Coordinates of C-alpha atoms and ligand atoms in Angstrom, one line a residue:
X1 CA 95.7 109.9 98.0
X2 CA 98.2 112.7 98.2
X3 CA 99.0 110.3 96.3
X4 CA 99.3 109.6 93.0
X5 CA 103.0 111.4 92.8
X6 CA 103.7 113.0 89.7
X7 CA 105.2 110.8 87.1
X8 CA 107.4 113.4 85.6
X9 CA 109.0 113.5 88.5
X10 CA 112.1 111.9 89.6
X11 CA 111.2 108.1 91.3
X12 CA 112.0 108.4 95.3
X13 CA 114.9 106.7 96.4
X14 CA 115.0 104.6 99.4
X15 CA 117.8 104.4 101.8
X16 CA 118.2 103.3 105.3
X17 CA 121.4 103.2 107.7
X18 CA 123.7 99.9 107.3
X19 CA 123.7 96.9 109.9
X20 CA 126.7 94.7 108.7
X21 CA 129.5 95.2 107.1
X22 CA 130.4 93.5 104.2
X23 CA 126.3 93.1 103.1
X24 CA 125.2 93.3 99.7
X25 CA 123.8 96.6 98.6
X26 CA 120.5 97.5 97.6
X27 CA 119.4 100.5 95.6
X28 CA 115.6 100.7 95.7
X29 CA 113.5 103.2 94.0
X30 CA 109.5 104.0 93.9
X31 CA 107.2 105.3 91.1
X32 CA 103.6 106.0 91.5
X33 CA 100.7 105.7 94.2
X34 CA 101.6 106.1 98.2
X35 CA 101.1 102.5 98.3
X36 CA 104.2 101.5 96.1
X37 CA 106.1 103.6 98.8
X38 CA 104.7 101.6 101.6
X39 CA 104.8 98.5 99.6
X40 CA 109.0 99.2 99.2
X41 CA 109.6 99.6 102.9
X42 CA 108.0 96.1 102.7
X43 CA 110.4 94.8 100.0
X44 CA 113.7 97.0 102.2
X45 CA 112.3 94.6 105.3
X46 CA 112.3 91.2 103.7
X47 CA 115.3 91.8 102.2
X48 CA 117.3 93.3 105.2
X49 CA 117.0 89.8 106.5
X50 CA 118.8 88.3 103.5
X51 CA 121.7 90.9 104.3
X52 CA 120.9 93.6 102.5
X53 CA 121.4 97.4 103.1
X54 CA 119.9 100.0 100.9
X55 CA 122.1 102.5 99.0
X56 CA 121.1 105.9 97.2
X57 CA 124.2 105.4 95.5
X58 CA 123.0 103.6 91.7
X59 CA 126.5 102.7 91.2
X60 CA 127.1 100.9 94.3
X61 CA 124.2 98.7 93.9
X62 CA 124.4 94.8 93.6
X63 CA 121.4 95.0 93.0
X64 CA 118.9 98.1 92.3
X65 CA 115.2 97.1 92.2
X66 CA 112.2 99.5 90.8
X67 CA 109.0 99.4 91.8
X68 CA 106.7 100.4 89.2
X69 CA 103.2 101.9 87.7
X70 CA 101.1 101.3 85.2
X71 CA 98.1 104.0 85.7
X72 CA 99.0 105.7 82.7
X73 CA 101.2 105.5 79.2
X74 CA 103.4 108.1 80.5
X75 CA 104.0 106.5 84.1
X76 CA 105.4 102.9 81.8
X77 CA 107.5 105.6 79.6
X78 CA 109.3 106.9 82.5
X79 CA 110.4 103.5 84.2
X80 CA 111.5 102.6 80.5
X81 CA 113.8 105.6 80.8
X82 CA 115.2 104.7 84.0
X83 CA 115.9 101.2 82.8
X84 CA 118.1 103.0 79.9
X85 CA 120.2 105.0 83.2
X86 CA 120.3 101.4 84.7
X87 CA 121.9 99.9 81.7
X88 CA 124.5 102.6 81.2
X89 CA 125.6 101.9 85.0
X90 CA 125.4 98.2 84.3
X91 CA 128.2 98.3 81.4
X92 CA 130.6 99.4 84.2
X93 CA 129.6 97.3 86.8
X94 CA 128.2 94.1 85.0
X95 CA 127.7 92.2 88.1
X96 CA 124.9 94.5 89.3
X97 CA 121.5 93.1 88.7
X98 CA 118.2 94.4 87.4
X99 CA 114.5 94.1 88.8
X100 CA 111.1 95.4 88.1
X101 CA 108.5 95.2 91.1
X102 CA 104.8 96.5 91.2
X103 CA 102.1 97.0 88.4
X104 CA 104.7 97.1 85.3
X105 CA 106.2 93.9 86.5
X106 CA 102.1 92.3 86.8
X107 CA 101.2 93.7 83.4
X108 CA 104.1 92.9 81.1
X109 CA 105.1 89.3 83.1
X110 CA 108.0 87.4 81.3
X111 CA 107.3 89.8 77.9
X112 CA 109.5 92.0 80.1
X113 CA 112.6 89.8 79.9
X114 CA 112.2 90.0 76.4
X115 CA 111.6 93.2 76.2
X116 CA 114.1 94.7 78.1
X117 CA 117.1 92.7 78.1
X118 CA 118.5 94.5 81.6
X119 CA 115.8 93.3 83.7
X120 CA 117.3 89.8 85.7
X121 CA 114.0 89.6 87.4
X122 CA 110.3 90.6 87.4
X123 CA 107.9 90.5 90.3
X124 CA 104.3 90.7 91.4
X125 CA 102.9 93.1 94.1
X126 CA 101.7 89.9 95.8
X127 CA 105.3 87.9 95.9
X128 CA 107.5 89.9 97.5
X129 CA 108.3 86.7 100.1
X130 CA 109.3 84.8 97.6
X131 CA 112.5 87.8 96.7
X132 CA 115.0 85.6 98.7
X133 CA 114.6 82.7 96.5
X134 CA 114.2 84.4 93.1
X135 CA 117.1 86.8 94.0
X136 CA 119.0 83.2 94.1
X137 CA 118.1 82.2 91.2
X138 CA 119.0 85.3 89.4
X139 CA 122.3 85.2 91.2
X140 CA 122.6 81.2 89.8
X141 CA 122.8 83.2 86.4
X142 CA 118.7 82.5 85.8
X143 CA 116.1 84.8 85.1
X144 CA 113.6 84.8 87.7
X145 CA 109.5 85.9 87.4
X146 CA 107.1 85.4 89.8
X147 CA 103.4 87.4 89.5
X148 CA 101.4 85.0 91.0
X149 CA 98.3 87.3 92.6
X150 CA 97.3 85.9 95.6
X151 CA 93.9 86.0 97.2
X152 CA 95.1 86.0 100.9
X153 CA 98.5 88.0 100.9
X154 CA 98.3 91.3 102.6
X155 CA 101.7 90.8 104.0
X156 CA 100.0 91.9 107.4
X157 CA 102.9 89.9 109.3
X158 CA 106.3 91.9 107.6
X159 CA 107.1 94.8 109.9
X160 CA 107.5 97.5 107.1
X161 CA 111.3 99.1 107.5
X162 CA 110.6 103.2 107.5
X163 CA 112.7 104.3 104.9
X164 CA 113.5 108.0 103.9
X165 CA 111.1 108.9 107.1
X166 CA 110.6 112.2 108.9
X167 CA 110.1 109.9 112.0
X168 CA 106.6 112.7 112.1
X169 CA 104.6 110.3 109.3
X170 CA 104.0 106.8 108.2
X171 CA 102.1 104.9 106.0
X172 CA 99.9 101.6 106.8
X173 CA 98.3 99.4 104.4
X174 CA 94.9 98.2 105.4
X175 CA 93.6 96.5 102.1
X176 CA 95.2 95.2 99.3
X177 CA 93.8 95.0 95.4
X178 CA 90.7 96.2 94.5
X179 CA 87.3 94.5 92.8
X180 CA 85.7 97.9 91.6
X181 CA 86.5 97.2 87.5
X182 CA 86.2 100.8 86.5
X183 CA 86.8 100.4 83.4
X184 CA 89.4 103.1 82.6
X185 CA 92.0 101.5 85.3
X186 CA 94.7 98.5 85.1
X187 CA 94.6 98.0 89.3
X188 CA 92.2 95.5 89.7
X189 CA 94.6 93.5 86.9
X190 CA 97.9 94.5 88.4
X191 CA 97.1 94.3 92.3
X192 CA 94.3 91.6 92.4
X193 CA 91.3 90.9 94.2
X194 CA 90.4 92.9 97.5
X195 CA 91.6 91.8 100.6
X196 CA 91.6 93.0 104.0
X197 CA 94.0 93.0 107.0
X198 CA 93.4 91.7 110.3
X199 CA 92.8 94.8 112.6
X200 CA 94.8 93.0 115.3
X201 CA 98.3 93.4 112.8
X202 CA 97.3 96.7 111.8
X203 CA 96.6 97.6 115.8
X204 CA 100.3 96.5 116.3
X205 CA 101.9 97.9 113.7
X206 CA 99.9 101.6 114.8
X207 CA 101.1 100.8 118.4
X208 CA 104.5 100.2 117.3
X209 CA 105.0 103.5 115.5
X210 CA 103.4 105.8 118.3
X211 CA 106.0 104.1 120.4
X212 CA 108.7 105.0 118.0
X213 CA 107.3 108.5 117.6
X214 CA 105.4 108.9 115.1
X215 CA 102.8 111.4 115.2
X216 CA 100.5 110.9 112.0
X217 CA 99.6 108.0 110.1
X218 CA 97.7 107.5 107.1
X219 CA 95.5 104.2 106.3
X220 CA 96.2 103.1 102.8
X221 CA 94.6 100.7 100.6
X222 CA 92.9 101.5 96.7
X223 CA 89.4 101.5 98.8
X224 CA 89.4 102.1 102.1
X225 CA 85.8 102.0 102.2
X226 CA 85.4 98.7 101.7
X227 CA 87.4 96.9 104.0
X228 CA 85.8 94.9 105.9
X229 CA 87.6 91.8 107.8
X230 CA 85.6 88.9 109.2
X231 CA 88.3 86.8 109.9
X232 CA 89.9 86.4 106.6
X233 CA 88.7 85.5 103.0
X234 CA 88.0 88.3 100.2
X235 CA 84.9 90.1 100.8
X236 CA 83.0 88.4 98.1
X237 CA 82.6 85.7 100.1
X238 CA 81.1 87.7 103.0
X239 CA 78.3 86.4 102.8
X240 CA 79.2 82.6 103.2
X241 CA 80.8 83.6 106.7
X242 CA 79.0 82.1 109.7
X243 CA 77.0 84.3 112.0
X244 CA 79.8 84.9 114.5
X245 CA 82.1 86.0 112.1
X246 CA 78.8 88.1 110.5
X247 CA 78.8 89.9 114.1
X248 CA 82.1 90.2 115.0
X249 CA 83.5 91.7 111.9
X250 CA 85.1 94.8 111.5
X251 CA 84.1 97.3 108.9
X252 CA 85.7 100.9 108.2
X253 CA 83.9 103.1 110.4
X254 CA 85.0 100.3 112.9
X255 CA 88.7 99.9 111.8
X256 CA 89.0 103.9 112.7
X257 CA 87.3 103.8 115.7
X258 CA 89.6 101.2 116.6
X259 CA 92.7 102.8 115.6
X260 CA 91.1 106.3 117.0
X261 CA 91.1 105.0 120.4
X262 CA 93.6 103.1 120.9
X263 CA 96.2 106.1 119.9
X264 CA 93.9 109.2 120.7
X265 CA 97.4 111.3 120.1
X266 CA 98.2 110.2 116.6
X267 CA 96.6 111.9 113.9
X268 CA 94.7 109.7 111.5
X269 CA 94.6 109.9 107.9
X270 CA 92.7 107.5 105.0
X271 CA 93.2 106.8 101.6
X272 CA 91.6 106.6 99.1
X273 CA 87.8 106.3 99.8
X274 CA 85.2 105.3 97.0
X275 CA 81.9 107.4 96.2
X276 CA 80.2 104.3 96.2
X277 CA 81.6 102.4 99.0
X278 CA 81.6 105.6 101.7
X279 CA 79.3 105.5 104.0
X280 CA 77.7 108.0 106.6
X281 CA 79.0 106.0 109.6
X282 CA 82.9 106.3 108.6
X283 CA 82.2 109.7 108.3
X284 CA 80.6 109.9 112.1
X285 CA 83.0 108.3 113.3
X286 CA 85.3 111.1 111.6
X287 CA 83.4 113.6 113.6
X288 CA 83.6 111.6 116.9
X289 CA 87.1 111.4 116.9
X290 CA 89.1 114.3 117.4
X291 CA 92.0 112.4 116.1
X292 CA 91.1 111.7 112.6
X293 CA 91.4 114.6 110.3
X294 CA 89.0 116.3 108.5
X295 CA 90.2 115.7 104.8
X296 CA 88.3 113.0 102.3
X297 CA 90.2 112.3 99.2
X298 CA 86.8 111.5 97.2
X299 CA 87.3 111.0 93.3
X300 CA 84.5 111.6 91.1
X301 CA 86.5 111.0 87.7
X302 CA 83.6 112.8 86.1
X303 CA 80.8 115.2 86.3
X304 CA 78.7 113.5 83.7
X305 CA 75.9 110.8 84.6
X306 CA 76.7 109.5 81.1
X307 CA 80.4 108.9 81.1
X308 CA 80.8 107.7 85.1
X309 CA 78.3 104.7 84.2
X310 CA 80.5 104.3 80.8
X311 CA 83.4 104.2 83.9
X312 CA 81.4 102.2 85.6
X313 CA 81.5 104.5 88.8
X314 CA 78.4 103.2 90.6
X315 CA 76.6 106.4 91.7
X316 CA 75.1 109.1 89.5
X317 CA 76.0 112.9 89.8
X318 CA 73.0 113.1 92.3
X319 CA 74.1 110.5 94.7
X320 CA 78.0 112.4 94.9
X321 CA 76.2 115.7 95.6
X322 CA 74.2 113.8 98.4
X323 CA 77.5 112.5 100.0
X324 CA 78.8 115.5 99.9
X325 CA 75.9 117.6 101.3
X326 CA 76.1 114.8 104.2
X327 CA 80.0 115.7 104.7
X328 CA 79.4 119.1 104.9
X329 CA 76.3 119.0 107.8
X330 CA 78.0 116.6 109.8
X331 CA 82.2 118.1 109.5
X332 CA 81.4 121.3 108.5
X333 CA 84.9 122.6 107.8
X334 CA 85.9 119.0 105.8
X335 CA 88.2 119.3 103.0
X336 CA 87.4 117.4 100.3
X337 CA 89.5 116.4 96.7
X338 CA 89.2 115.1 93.7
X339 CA 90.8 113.1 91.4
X340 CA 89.5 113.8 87.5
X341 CA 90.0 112.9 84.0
X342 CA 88.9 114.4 80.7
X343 CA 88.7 113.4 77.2
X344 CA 87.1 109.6 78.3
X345 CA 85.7 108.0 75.1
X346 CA 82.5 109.5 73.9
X347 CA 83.1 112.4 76.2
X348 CA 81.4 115.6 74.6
X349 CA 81.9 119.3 75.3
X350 CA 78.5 118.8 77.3
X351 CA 79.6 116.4 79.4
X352 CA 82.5 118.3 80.4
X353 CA 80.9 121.1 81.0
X354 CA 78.6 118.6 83.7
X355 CA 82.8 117.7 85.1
X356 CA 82.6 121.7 85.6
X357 CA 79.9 122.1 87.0
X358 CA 80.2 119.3 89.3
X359 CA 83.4 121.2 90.2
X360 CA 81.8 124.6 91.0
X361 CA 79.4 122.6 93.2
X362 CA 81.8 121.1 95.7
X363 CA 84.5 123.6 95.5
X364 CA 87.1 120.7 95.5
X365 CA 90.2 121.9 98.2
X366 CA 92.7 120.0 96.1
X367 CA 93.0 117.7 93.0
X368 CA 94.7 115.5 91.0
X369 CA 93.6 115.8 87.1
X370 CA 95.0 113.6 84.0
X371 CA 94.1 113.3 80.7
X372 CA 92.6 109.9 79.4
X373 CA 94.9 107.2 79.0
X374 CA 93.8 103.8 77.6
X375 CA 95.5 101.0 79.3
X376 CA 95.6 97.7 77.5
X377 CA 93.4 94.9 79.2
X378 CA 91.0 97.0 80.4
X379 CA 87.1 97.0 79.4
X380 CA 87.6 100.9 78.1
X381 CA 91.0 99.7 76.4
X382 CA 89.4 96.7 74.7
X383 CA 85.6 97.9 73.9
X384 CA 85.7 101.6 73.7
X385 CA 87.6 103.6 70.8
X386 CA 90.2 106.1 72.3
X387 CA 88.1 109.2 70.2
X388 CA 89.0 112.1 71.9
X389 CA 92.2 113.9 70.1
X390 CA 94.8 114.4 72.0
X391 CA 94.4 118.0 71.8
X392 CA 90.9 118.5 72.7
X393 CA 91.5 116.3 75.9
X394 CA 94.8 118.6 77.0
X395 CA 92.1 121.8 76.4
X396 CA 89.2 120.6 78.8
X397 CA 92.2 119.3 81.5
X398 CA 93.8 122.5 81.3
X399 CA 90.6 124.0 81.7
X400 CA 89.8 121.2 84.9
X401 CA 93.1 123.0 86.5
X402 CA 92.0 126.1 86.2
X403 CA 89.2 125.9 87.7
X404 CA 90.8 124.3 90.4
X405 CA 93.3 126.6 90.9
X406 CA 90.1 128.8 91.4
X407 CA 88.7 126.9 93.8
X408 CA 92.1 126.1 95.7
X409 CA 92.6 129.6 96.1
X410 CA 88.8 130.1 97.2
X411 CA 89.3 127.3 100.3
X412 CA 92.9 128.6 101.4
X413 CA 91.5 132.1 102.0
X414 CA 89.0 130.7 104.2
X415 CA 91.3 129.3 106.4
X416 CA 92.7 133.4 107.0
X417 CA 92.8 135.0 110.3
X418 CA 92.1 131.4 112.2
X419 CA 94.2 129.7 114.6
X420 CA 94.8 126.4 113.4
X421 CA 96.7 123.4 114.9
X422 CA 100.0 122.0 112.5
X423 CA 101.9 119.3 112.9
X424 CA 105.6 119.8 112.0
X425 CA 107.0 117.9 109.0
X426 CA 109.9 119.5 107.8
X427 CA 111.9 122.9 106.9
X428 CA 110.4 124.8 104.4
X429 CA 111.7 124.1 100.9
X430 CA 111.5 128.4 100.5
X431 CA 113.1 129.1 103.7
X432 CA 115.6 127.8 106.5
X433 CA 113.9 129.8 109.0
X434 CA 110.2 128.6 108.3
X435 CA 108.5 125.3 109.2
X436 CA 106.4 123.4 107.1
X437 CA 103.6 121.0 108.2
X438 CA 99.8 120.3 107.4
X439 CA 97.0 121.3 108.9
X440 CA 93.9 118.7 110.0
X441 CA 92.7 119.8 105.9
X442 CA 95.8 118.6 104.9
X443 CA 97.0 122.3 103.8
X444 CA 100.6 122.8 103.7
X445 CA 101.2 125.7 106.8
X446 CA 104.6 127.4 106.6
X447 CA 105.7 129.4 109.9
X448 CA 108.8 130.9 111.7
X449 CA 110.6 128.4 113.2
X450 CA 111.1 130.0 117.0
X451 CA 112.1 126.9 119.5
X452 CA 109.5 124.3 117.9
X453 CA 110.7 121.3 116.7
X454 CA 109.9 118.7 114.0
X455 CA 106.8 116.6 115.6
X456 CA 105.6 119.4 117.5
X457 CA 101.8 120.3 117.1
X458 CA 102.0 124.2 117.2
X459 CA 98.8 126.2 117.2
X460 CA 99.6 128.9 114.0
X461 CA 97.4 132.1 113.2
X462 CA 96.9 132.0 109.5
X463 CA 97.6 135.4 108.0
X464 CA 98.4 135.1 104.4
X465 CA 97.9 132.3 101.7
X466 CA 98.3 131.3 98.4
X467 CA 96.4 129.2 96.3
X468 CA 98.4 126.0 98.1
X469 CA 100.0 127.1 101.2
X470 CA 99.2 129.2 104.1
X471 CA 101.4 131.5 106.0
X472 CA 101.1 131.7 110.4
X473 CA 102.9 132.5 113.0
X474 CA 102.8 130.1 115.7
X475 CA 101.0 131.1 119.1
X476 CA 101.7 128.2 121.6
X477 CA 101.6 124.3 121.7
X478 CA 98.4 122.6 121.1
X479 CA 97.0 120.5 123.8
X480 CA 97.9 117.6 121.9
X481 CA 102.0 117.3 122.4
Ligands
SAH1 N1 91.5 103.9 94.1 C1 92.8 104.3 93.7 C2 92.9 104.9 92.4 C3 94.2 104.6 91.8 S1 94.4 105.4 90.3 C4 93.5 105.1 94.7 O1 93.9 104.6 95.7 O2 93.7 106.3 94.5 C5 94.5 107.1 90.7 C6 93.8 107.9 89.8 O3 94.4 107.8 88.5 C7 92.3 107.6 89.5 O4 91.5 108.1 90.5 C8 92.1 108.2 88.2 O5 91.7 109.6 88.3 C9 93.5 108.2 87.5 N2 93.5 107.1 86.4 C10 93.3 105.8 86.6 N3 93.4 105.2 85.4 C11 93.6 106.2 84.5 C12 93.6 106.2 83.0 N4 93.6 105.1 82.3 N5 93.8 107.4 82.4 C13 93.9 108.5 83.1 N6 93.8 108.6 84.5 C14 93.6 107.4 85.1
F3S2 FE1 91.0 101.7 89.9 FE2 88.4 102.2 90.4 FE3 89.7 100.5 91.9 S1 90.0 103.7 89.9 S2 91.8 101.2 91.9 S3 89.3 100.2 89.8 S4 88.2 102.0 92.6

């Protein structure tokens, strides 16, 4: 995903425009993956019907809610910090309460209470319907916890409330959870067992937003790959379906086909797809439609055949290189990106030199690089000895980013002296009189402004770029407005 947002950065607050007066206030704010964003426009909706408004004013809040991650040490560290800003606001206002949503909230269950002695309430990704009732209880002067996972929740009937939006780009979830067990990550503890979403909801909500004006979406869920809906029931059990629900069920190549036709307008985006689950007919029907981009977010983790069956990736180095080959001859101009980290246990100077290597080999367009960090509960955490120093892991990641820097660099000057078509997002953070918007890769296009407007797809002629962004000047519409 575009995706895991950085978590030095500041958490995203949420806010939306009032309805009643009088309401109680909610301040809501998201760490981590794209689908903790989606998932608090979920939270903003359910709550909106128990009278409350969202705020981006802390000290307003009755009550300010934080949805958290758990990927990695540092990502924990930073929603400890912001529980510390919470506090200070708290001793003014003593009546505001405190909760923790998301992975944090899974891993650390009531220990968080104790813990923490702000936090009034801690809940599951998978009981965000039961908010209304806990927030009672917490208001009855109770602490409240619910993380009950669930193994049918995909909250496909909550019509998410668009929070922050450009009214350009949404986010839809399509699969919840995930049963892959690498054995570096805390997901498949903190969001559960895989479940899929009835095409039908995820039809309607895609409808819905076209009609609203939205111009791009993106299809979230930890695997896209693997969705696969037969009617209900976690995919394990697939094979206990009966025969019509054998041939009528819908798989990913057959979810985007779906989607692609029924809004051929609306740019399509996925994330994040699996090695091992991706197949060549998702990425067929990425050629057929005109309407999904060309951009796979495909981690690898690591270059080495060793260490990915120590992560317990599923496909060798030779398999990747395969998929990739088969991207290449069927969407020739694809961008693909990576997500990698360094310094796994046992990982030698060999096998990231292989991570290299692998690198130089697919000439990744983007990526999204971390250092090792052991999670508690997982099957690296608990069997394999965290041996790389610290050091030696922040040398080979710095050496990861500057390769892709390299390679960055090497895709955006491709893209020079073509006329591509962008789709408005936003002013340029540089510049009041430039544009900013993606291309079908997903690079960031910056442009003068002339009479276009946000939403627009403008044909640009790339002139210049750096090793993130290219520079145009727009030539006309696209046929697509
Ligand atoms: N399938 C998910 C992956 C979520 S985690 C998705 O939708 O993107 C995102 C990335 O964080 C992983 O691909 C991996 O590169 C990194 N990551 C996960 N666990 C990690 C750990 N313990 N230490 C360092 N990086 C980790
Ligand atoms: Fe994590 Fe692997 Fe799933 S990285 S989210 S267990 S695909």
């Amino acid at each position: 995903m575009e995706k895991v947002i950085d978590e030095k950065k500041q958490g995203s607050t949420l806010v939306m425009e009032p309805k009643k007066e009088n309401s109680r206030k909610l301040f809501i704010e998201s760490y981590g993956c794209q689908m903790n964003f989606s998932d608090s426009e979920i939270v903003a909706s359910i709550l909106a019907k128990e009278g409350f408004n969202t705020t981006n004013q802390l000290e307003d809040a009755d009550l300010v809610l934080v949805n958290t991650c758990s990927i990695r040490e540092k990502a924990e560290q930073t929603v400890r910090k912001r529980l510390e800003k919470y506090n200070a606001v708290k001793r003014k206002n003593p009546k505001m309460k405190v909760g923790v949503l998301g992975c944090m909230a899974e891993r650390l269950k009531e220990k968080f209470l104790e813990e923490e002695k702000i936090v009034d309430l801690v809940v599951g990704p998978d009981a965000y319907k039961d908010l209304p009732n806990l927030i009672d209880e917490v208001e009855e002067g109770r602490n409240a916890v619910n993380v009950i996972l669930s193994k049918e929740e995909t909250y496909g009937d909550v019509s998410p409330v668009r929070l922050q939006t450009n009214g350009v780009s949404a986010f839809v979830s399509i699969t919840r959870g995930c049963d892959n067990m690498c054995t570096f990550c805390v997901v498949p503890f903190t969001r559960g067992r895989e479940r899929s979403r009835d095409p039908q909801s995820i039809l309607e909500e895609v409808n819905d937003l076209a009609e609203k004006g939205f111009k791009e979406i993106t299809l979230l869920g930890q695997n896209v790959d693997s969705y696969l809906w037969y009617g209900g029931g976690l995919k394990k059990d697939f094979s206990k379906a009966s025969e019509i629900q054998k041939a009528t069920a819908v798989n990913f190549a057959g979810l985007l086909d779906l989607v692609a036709k029924a809004q051929p307008k609306m740019r399509i985006r996925f994330s994040t797809s699996n090695p091992q689950d991706m197949t060549l007919d998702v990425i067929e029907a990425m050629a057929k439609h005109k309407n999904i981009c060309k951009y796979i977010h495909l981690p690898v983790q690591s270059g080495s055949d060793r260490i990915l069956k120590k992560m317990n990736r599923l496909h060798t180095r030779e398999e990747y290189f395969e998929l990739i080959d088969n991207i290449r001859k069927i969407i020739p101009d694809c961008a693909i990106s990576q997500d990698m980290i360094t310094g796994f246990p046992t990982e030698t100077e060999e096998d990231h030199q292989d991570t290299l290597s692998l690198m130089e080999y697919v000439k990744y367009d983007f990526g999204f690089m971390f250092a090792y960090s052991e999670r508690p509960g997982t099957m690296a955490g608990r069997k394999f000895e965290d041996d790389i120093p610290e050091k030696v892991k922040k040398r080979r990641l710095q050496e990861v980013i500057d390769l892709q820097q390299k390679h960055s660099h090497y895709r955006t000057q491709q893209h020079l002296g073509k006329v591509e078509e962008v789709l408005i997002e936003k002013e340029s953070k540089k510049s009041d009189l430039h544009w900013s918007g993606r291309n079908t890769q997903n690079t960031m296009v910056v442009f003068p402004k002339e009479n276009y407007k946000v939403g627009d797809f403008v044909n640009v002629k790339i002139l210049d770029c750096t090793t993130a962004t290219l520079i145009g000047e727009p030539v006309g519409y696209s046929d697509n407005n």
